[in-house]
Amino acid sequence: MSVQAVPYRQPVLTRIISACGIYVLAALVAIWLIGPFLWLFITSISYQRDLLALPTPLIPVNPTLENYGKILGLVEFNHADQARLVIASLGNSFIVAMAVTLINIVFGSAAGYAYARHRSRLMSLSLYLVLFTRMLPVVVLIPALFLMLRQLGLQNSLTGLTIAYCSFTFPFTIWIMKSYFETIPRELEESGLVDGCTRFQVFCRLIVPISGPGFVAAGAFTFVLSWNEFLVAQVLNSKRGMTTLPPAIAGMLGQANLDYSIIAASGFLSALPAAVLALLFQRYMVQGLTAGSVKG
Amino acid sequence: MADLLEPMKRDVRAQPGTGRNGGLIRRFSLYANTQAGFATLLILPALTVIFAVVFFPLVYSIWLSLAEVDLLDTSGPTLNLFGFNLPLYKFIGFGNYRDIVGDPLYWGALGRTVFFVAAFVVEATVIGLAMALILNSEFFGRPILRAALLIPWSMSRVVVGLLWLGMLSADFGALNAILSRLGLIDHYISFFQNGFSALNVLVLVYVWNQAPFATVLFLAGLQSIPKDLYAAAEVDGAGFWRKLWHVTLPSLRPMMFLVLVLSTVNGFLMLDLIFVMTFGGPGNDTTTVSWLGYVTAFNFFQFGPGTAILFTLTLICVVLTVVYQRLILAKFQAE
């Protein structure tokens, strides 16, 4: 700080105005970011008939959990079978997202470690290919994946979806883990090798135990990506009950006889786990976002 | 590192292994313990997966875009791979691409896409930068607001669309409710009736979803600007705008470039919001190139023309990616 003694100070009035100004601006940002999400929650705990009153009530008149009861099968109503899909899809979403995350953590971190520590022509060529896949639009692969999985009999199966999801998650995991492993000093491995460990033992016993933050960053990131994915699931798993939550919700929107408030409840259920993960692992998510510089 | 490997290499020559099997296992474990061998074994599973689910499908997709695909016809030539047959259909060269270029719908969609991308890139950058500047100044509750940044981004685009359908609804939308309470409108507006308005709504919703990402990048950039620069500018009597123009923006140039490239690519590819909110309508007024490709391939099951349309988009993205990769690799080598 070479310019510590700044002689110029703003007048008191200007400072007070700018202090108020920043709170007005912060409030605007808060409304912009949280307002719409809040409205989703409000509609999900309202009766559709209350929402349709004029002027539209901004605060719920009769807060109710009935919409959640309806999609979870606790409250009977007409068209219950359409809403019932939500539970099955919720389960499918969870299974697929967990499986993709696990596969990514195991194989993606192994590859990330190799890229962080070893340089050769083969390595830099394959790293370039991995980087290339990161920007390749997934949608262009869907027709090919559709035909391949159909031929393998894996269309409309969670296995097929898990395999397909690896196409867009692997590059991110490898990149995030590579950036993390590069922060670990090489001396650690060298001391392990001198002590007579094999390279595999060094990786498993010395590196993996201290790589928690990297795993959390890559894992939370992969989970959220797979949890939210829509297009691949919509095309590959079109059979009723075999799809994940986003296509199920999109399907409910096409049903004229389903109330918006019921769909809003499903939407809120879908948004909650990802939002909780994002807030819980905020620091790691931001790392993942900046390190993995995301598309989509 | 190399001197550590020397004893192991000597080991191979000294002990050729007792049994044939024992020799193989021993050789493998010795190979696995060299630096290059270990690295190769670690990347092998991931590369196999990436080859199977990215590179092979990519090549197959390119083939499909050059073929006349009839999904029900299984009699054509097939490619046998590890015991399962992949249909190859009838090769027709660039026929699909010729059809697209001759289709006025494609050019209309391209025009709308260019409008969408331009509006999206400008709005996402401006709003993202504004949020970053606000979140970079000191105020009570800043950590909470920074956490809230991740909320729009963490949602599935289906839920983002659902949520904004609720916000903008002509029957019970919060925006209409607020506007009419403030006395700004007499009756509720239906935002999706007019094609141009619907396209702009899509831009706005996508900006809501994506601008936080730009903010995260800009915040990272802002934190690396030395405070001295601002102090010096203040001594020279610079106000807010002059500091922004002469200090902040020049320092953010690399981040700005990154945000522009990424949001351009994202803008070209956006299609899930269209599925949820407008389905390309009213008429074809929100049909972008990506949506046209999707509908052609998966609603009309014309895989050939559909993939061809999607590949014209991919070409644009790949060109941008090369630019982007230069950027990333330059950054990566500097570290």
Tab-separated table of N, CA and C in Angstrom, chain A residues 21-101:
chain	number	residue	atom	x	y	z
A	21	GLY	N	-27.455	4.214	-1.110
A	21	GLY	CA	-27.569	3.755	-2.484
A	21	GLY	C	-27.195	2.293	-2.614
A	22	ILE	N	-26.146	1.894	-1.926
A	22	ILE	CA	-25.688	0.519	-2.077
A	22	ILE	C	-26.738	-0.451	-1.530
A	23	TYR	N	-27.481	-0.007	-0.476
A	23	TYR	CA	-28.509	-0.907	0.058
A	23	TYR	C	-29.703	-1.009	-0.884
A	24	VAL	N	-30.023	0.116	-1.537
A	24	VAL	CA	-31.100	0.063	-2.539
A	24	VAL	C	-30.707	-0.907	-3.654
A	25	LEU	N	-29.461	-0.780	-4.128
A	25	LEU	CA	-28.991	-1.648	-5.202
A	25	LEU	C	-28.954	-3.103	-4.753
A	26	ALA	N	-28.469	-3.327	-3.519
A	26	ALA	CA	-28.401	-4.697	-3.001
A	26	ALA	C	-29.797	-5.295	-2.907
A	27	ALA	N	-30.778	-4.455	-2.497
A	27	ALA	CA	-32.160	-4.945	-2.400
A	27	ALA	C	-32.678	-5.334	-3.782
A	28	LEU	N	-32.335	-4.519	-4.792
A	28	LEU	CA	-32.762	-4.845	-6.158
A	28	LEU	C	-32.185	-6.191	-6.596
A	29	VAL	N	-30.901	-6.396	-6.319
A	29	VAL	CA	-30.271	-7.662	-6.692
A	29	VAL	C	-30.957	-8.820	-5.960
A	30	ALA	N	-31.250	-8.604	-4.675
A	30	ALA	CA	-31.894	-9.662	-3.892
A	30	ALA	C	-33.255	-10.017	-4.481
A	31	ILE	N	-34.041	-8.987	-4.843
A	31	ILE	CA	-35.370	-9.245	-5.421
A	31	ILE	C	-35.235	-9.989	-6.742
A	32	TRP	N	-34.291	-9.569	-7.556
A	32	TRP	CA	-34.065	-10.183	-8.868
A	32	TRP	C	-33.672	-11.649	-8.731
A	33	LEU	N	-32.808	-11.938	-7.744
A	33	LEU	CA	-32.317	-13.313	-7.616
A	33	LEU	C	-33.310	-14.219	-6.902
A	34	ILE	N	-33.901	-13.700	-5.808
A	34	ILE	CA	-34.691	-14.574	-4.938
A	34	ILE	C	-36.184	-14.461	-5.220
A	35	GLY	N	-36.640	-13.273	-5.662
A	35	GLY	CA	-38.073	-13.043	-5.876
A	35	GLY	C	-38.775	-14.140	-6.664
A	36	PRO	N	-38.290	-14.449	-7.882
A	36	PRO	CA	-38.977	-15.471	-8.682
A	36	PRO	C	-39.029	-16.830	-7.983
A	37	PHE	N	-37.953	-17.173	-7.292
A	37	PHE	CA	-37.908	-18.446	-6.585
A	37	PHE	C	-38.957	-18.461	-5.468
A	38	LEU	N	-39.071	-17.311	-4.801
A	38	LEU	CA	-40.055	-17.170	-3.731
A	38	LEU	C	-41.473	-17.326	-4.285
A	39	TRP	N	-41.707	-16.761	-5.477
A	39	TRP	CA	-43.035	-16.846	-6.091
A	39	TRP	C	-43.377	-18.299	-6.421
A	40	LEU	N	-42.369	-19.068	-6.830
A	40	LEU	CA	-42.593	-20.490	-7.090
A	40	LEU	C	-43.072	-21.166	-5.807
A	41	PHE	N	-42.418	-20.820	-4.691
A	41	PHE	CA	-42.801	-21.422	-3.415
A	41	PHE	C	-44.208	-20.985	-3.008
A	42	ILE	N	-44.487	-19.684	-3.176
A	42	ILE	CA	-45.813	-19.168	-2.796
A	42	ILE	C	-46.917	-19.860	-3.603
A	43	THR	N	-46.710	-19.981	-4.933
A	43	THR	CA	-47.746	-20.646	-5.733
A	43	THR	C	-47.874	-22.116	-5.331
A	44	SER	N	-46.758	-22.722	-4.888
A	44	SER	CA	-46.826	-24.141	-4.549
A	44	SER	C	-47.573	-24.384	-3.246
A	45	ILE	N	-47.706	-23.360	-2.389
A	45	ILE	CA	-48.469	-23.562	-1.145
A	45	ILE	C	-49.825	-22.845	-1.191
A	46	SER	N	-50.269	-22.495	-2.426
A	46	SER	CA	-51.576	-21.846	-2.553
A	46	SER	C	-52.544	-22.787	-3.257
A	47	TYR	N	-53.847	-22.537	-3.039
A	47	TYR	CA	-54.858	-23.208	-3.854
A	47	TYR	C	-54.961	-22.465	-5.177
A	48	GLN	N	-55.111	-23.215	-6.278
A	48	GLN	CA	-55.181	-22.582	-7.590
A	48	GLN	C	-56.304	-21.546	-7.630
A	49	ARG	N	-57.457	-21.852	-6.977
A	49	ARG	CA	-58.593	-20.911	-7.053
A	49	ARG	C	-58.255	-19.592	-6.356
A	50	ASP	N	-57.404	-19.625	-5.306
A	50	ASP	CA	-56.995	-18.382	-4.649
A	50	ASP	C	-56.091	-17.567	-5.559
A	51	LEU	N	-55.221	-18.284	-6.291
A	51	LEU	CA	-54.297	-17.590	-7.196
A	51	LEU	C	-55.056	-16.841	-8.278
A	52	LEU	N	-56.205	-17.405	-8.691
A	52	LEU	CA	-56.926	-16.831	-9.819
A	52	LEU	C	-57.775	-15.626	-9.431
A	53	ALA	N	-57.865	-15.322	-8.117
A	53	ALA	CA	-58.636	-14.157	-7.685
A	53	ALA	C	-57.954	-12.885	-8.183
A	54	LEU	N	-58.779	-11.840	-8.408
A	54	LEU	CA	-58.224	-10.565	-8.850
A	54	LEU	C	-58.429	-9.502	-7.777
A	55	PRO	N	-57.450	-8.674	-7.450
A	55	PRO	CA	-56.055	-8.769	-7.895
A	55	PRO	C	-55.351	-9.978	-7.262
A	56	THR	N	-54.376	-10.545	-7.980
A	56	THR	CA	-53.672	-11.728	-7.496
A	56	THR	C	-53.033	-11.454	-6.129
A	57	PRO	N	-53.336	-12.289	-5.139
A	57	PRO	CA	-52.722	-12.061	-3.824
A	57	PRO	C	-51.221	-12.376	-3.855
A	58	LEU	N	-50.404	-11.437	-3.376
A	58	LEU	CA	-48.957	-11.673	-3.388
A	58	LEU	C	-48.522	-12.469	-2.159
A	59	ILE	N	-49.358	-12.433	-1.119
A	59	ILE	CA	-49.091	-13.251	0.072
A	59	ILE	C	-50.186	-14.308	0.128
A	60	PRO	N	-49.821	-15.579	0.299
A	60	PRO	CA	-50.842	-16.636	0.231
A	60	PRO	C	-51.950	-16.429	1.264
A	61	VAL	N	-53.223	-16.529	0.802
A	61	VAL	CA	-54.359	-16.308	1.711
A	61	VAL	C	-54.571	-17.530	2.604
A	62	ASN	N	-54.646	-18.703	1.979
A	62	ASN	CA	-54.800	-19.938	2.763
A	62	ASN	C	-53.620	-20.852	2.492
A	63	PRO	N	-52.489	-20.646	3.209
A	63	PRO	CA	-51.338	-21.510	2.938
A	63	PRO	C	-51.713	-22.978	3.179
A	64	THR	N	-51.262	-23.862	2.259
A	64	THR	CA	-51.640	-25.267	2.371
A	64	THR	C	-50.505	-26.148	1.845
A	65	LEU	N	-50.445	-27.350	2.365
A	65	LEU	CA	-49.458	-28.301	1.841
A	65	LEU	C	-50.134	-29.317	0.927
A	66	GLU	N	-51.399	-29.032	0.568
A	66	GLU	CA	-52.163	-30.015	-0.203
A	66	GLU	C	-51.503	-30.385	-1.520
A	67	ASN	N	-50.874	-29.378	-2.192
A	67	ASN	CA	-50.228	-29.671	-3.477
A	67	ASN	C	-49.109	-30.693	-3.316
A	68	TYR	N	-48.354	-30.539	-2.225
A	68	TYR	CA	-47.281	-31.505	-1.976
A	68	TYR	C	-47.876	-32.876	-1.665
A	69	GLY	N	-48.973	-32.865	-0.885
A	69	GLY	CA	-49.670	-34.112	-0.599
A	69	GLY	C	-50.131	-34.793	-1.868
A	70	LYS	N	-50.618	-33.994	-2.824
A	70	LYS	CA	-51.122	-34.564	-4.077
A	70	LYS	C	-50.002	-35.235	-4.865
A	71	ILE	N	-48.861	-34.578	-4.999
A	71	ILE	CA	-47.814	-35.205	-5.818
A	71	ILE	C	-47.146	-36.359	-5.085
A	72	LEU	N	-47.180	-36.343	-3.760
A	72	LEU	CA	-46.567	-37.454	-3.031
A	72	LEU	C	-47.551	-38.592	-2.796
A	73	GLY	N	-48.785	-38.443	-3.344
A	73	GLY	CA	-49.745	-39.530	-3.267
A	73	GLY	C	-50.478	-39.602	-1.946
A	74	LEU	N	-50.433	-38.548	-1.136
A	74	LEU	CA	-51.093	-38.569	0.172
A	74	LEU	C	-52.524	-38.060	0.077
A	75	VAL	N	-52.792	-37.225	-0.944
A	75	VAL	CA	-54.141	-36.679	-1.118
A	75	VAL	C	-54.688	-37.167	-2.458
A	76	GLU	N	-55.883	-37.743	-2.441
A	76	GLU	CA	-56.492	-38.233	-3.689
A	76	GLU	C	-57.134	-37.080	-4.445
A	77	PHE	N	-57.064	-37.098	-5.772
A	77	PHE	CA	-57.761	-36.101	-6.584
A	77	PHE	C	-57.862	-36.641	-7.996
A	78	ASN	N	-58.659	-35.962	-8.850
A	78	ASN	CA	-58.746	-36.371	-10.256
A	78	ASN	C	-57.379	-36.190	-10.896
A	79	HIS	N	-57.061	-36.983	-11.880
A	79	HIS	CA	-55.783	-36.926	-12.582
A	79	HIS	C	-54.623	-37.235	-11.646
A	80	ALA	N	-54.870	-37.968	-10.565
A	80	ALA	CA	-53.807	-38.268	-9.612
A	80	ALA	C	-52.688	-39.058	-10.277
A	81	ASP	N	-53.054	-39.872	-11.301
A	81	ASP	CA	-52.035	-40.716	-11.940
A	81	ASP	C	-50.940	-39.885	-12.599
A	82	GLN	N	-51.321	-38.679	-13.113
A	82	GLN	CA	-50.305	-37.841	-13.753
A	82	GLN	C	-49.322	-37.283	-12.726
A	83	ALA	N	-49.875	-36.885	-11.576
A	83	ALA	CA	-49.020	-36.321	-10.547
A	83	ALA	C	-48.175	-37.409	-9.880
A	84	ARG	N	-48.713	-38.630	-9.879
A	84	ARG	CA	-48.036	-39.743	-9.214
A	84	ARG	C	-46.667	-40.025	-9.827
A	85	LEU	N	-46.482	-39.647	-11.107
A	85	LEU	CA	-45.202	-39.864	-11.786
A	85	LEU	C	-44.042	-39.189	-11.065
A	86	VAL	N	-44.370	-38.130	-10.310
A	86	VAL	CA	-43.320	-37.331	-9.687
A	86	VAL	C	-42.467	-38.171	-8.740
A	87	ILE	N	-43.116	-39.033	-7.942
A	87	ILE	CA	-42.337	-39.824	-6.971
A	87	ILE	C	-41.360	-40.739	-7.699
A	88	ALA	N	-41.868	-41.458	-8.715
A	88	ALA	CA	-41.004	-42.375	-9.462
A	88	ALA	C	-39.843	-41.611	-10.089
A	89	SER	N	-40.153	-40.452	-10.687
A	89	SER	CA	-39.109	-39.680	-11.356
A	89	SER	C	-38.087	-39.140	-10.361
A	90	LEU	N	-38.586	-38.752	-9.186
A	90	LEU	CA	-37.691	-38.260	-8.132
A	90	LEU	C	-36.668	-39.344	-7.789
A	91	GLY	N	-37.163	-40.587	-7.631
A	91	GLY	CA	-36.284	-41.714	-7.342
A	91	GLY	C	-35.286	-41.927	-8.469
A	92	ASN	N	-35.786	-41.935	-9.729
A	92	ASN	CA	-34.901	-42.123	-10.877
A	92	ASN	C	-33.824	-41.045	-10.928
A	93	SER	N	-34.240	-39.797	-10.726
A	93	SER	CA	-33.288	-38.688	-10.750
A	93	SER	C	-32.185	-38.927	-9.732
A	94	PHE	N	-32.596	-39.340	-8.545
A	94	PHE	CA	-31.631	-39.528	-7.468
A	94	PHE	C	-30.651	-40.647	-7.807
A	95	ILE	N	-31.180	-41.782	-8.287
A	95	ILE	CA	-30.310	-42.918	-8.618
A	95	ILE	C	-29.305	-42.529	-9.695
A	96	VAL	N	-29.820	-41.912	-10.778
A	96	VAL	CA	-28.930	-41.559	-11.890
A	96	VAL	C	-27.875	-40.554	-11.439
A	97	ALA	N	-28.310	-39.500	-10.718
A	97	ALA	CA	-27.352	-38.471	-10.306
A	97	ALA	C	-26.280	-39.066	-9.388
A	98	MET	N	-26.687	-39.951	-8.467
A	98	MET	CA	-25.713	-40.571	-7.564
A	98	MET	C	-24.737	-41.442	-8.342
A	99	ALA	N	-25.258	-42.271	-9.251
A	99	ALA	CA	-24.395	-43.183	-10.018
A	99	ALA	C	-23.396	-42.390	-10.853
A	100	VAL	N	-23.892	-41.346	-11.534
A	100	VAL	CA	-22.997	-40.543	-12.363
A	100	VAL	C	-21.915	-39.901	-11.499
A	101	THR	N	-22.327	-39.377	-10.327
A	101	THR	CA	-21.357	-38.735	-9.445
A	101	THR	C	-20.273	-39.718	-9.006
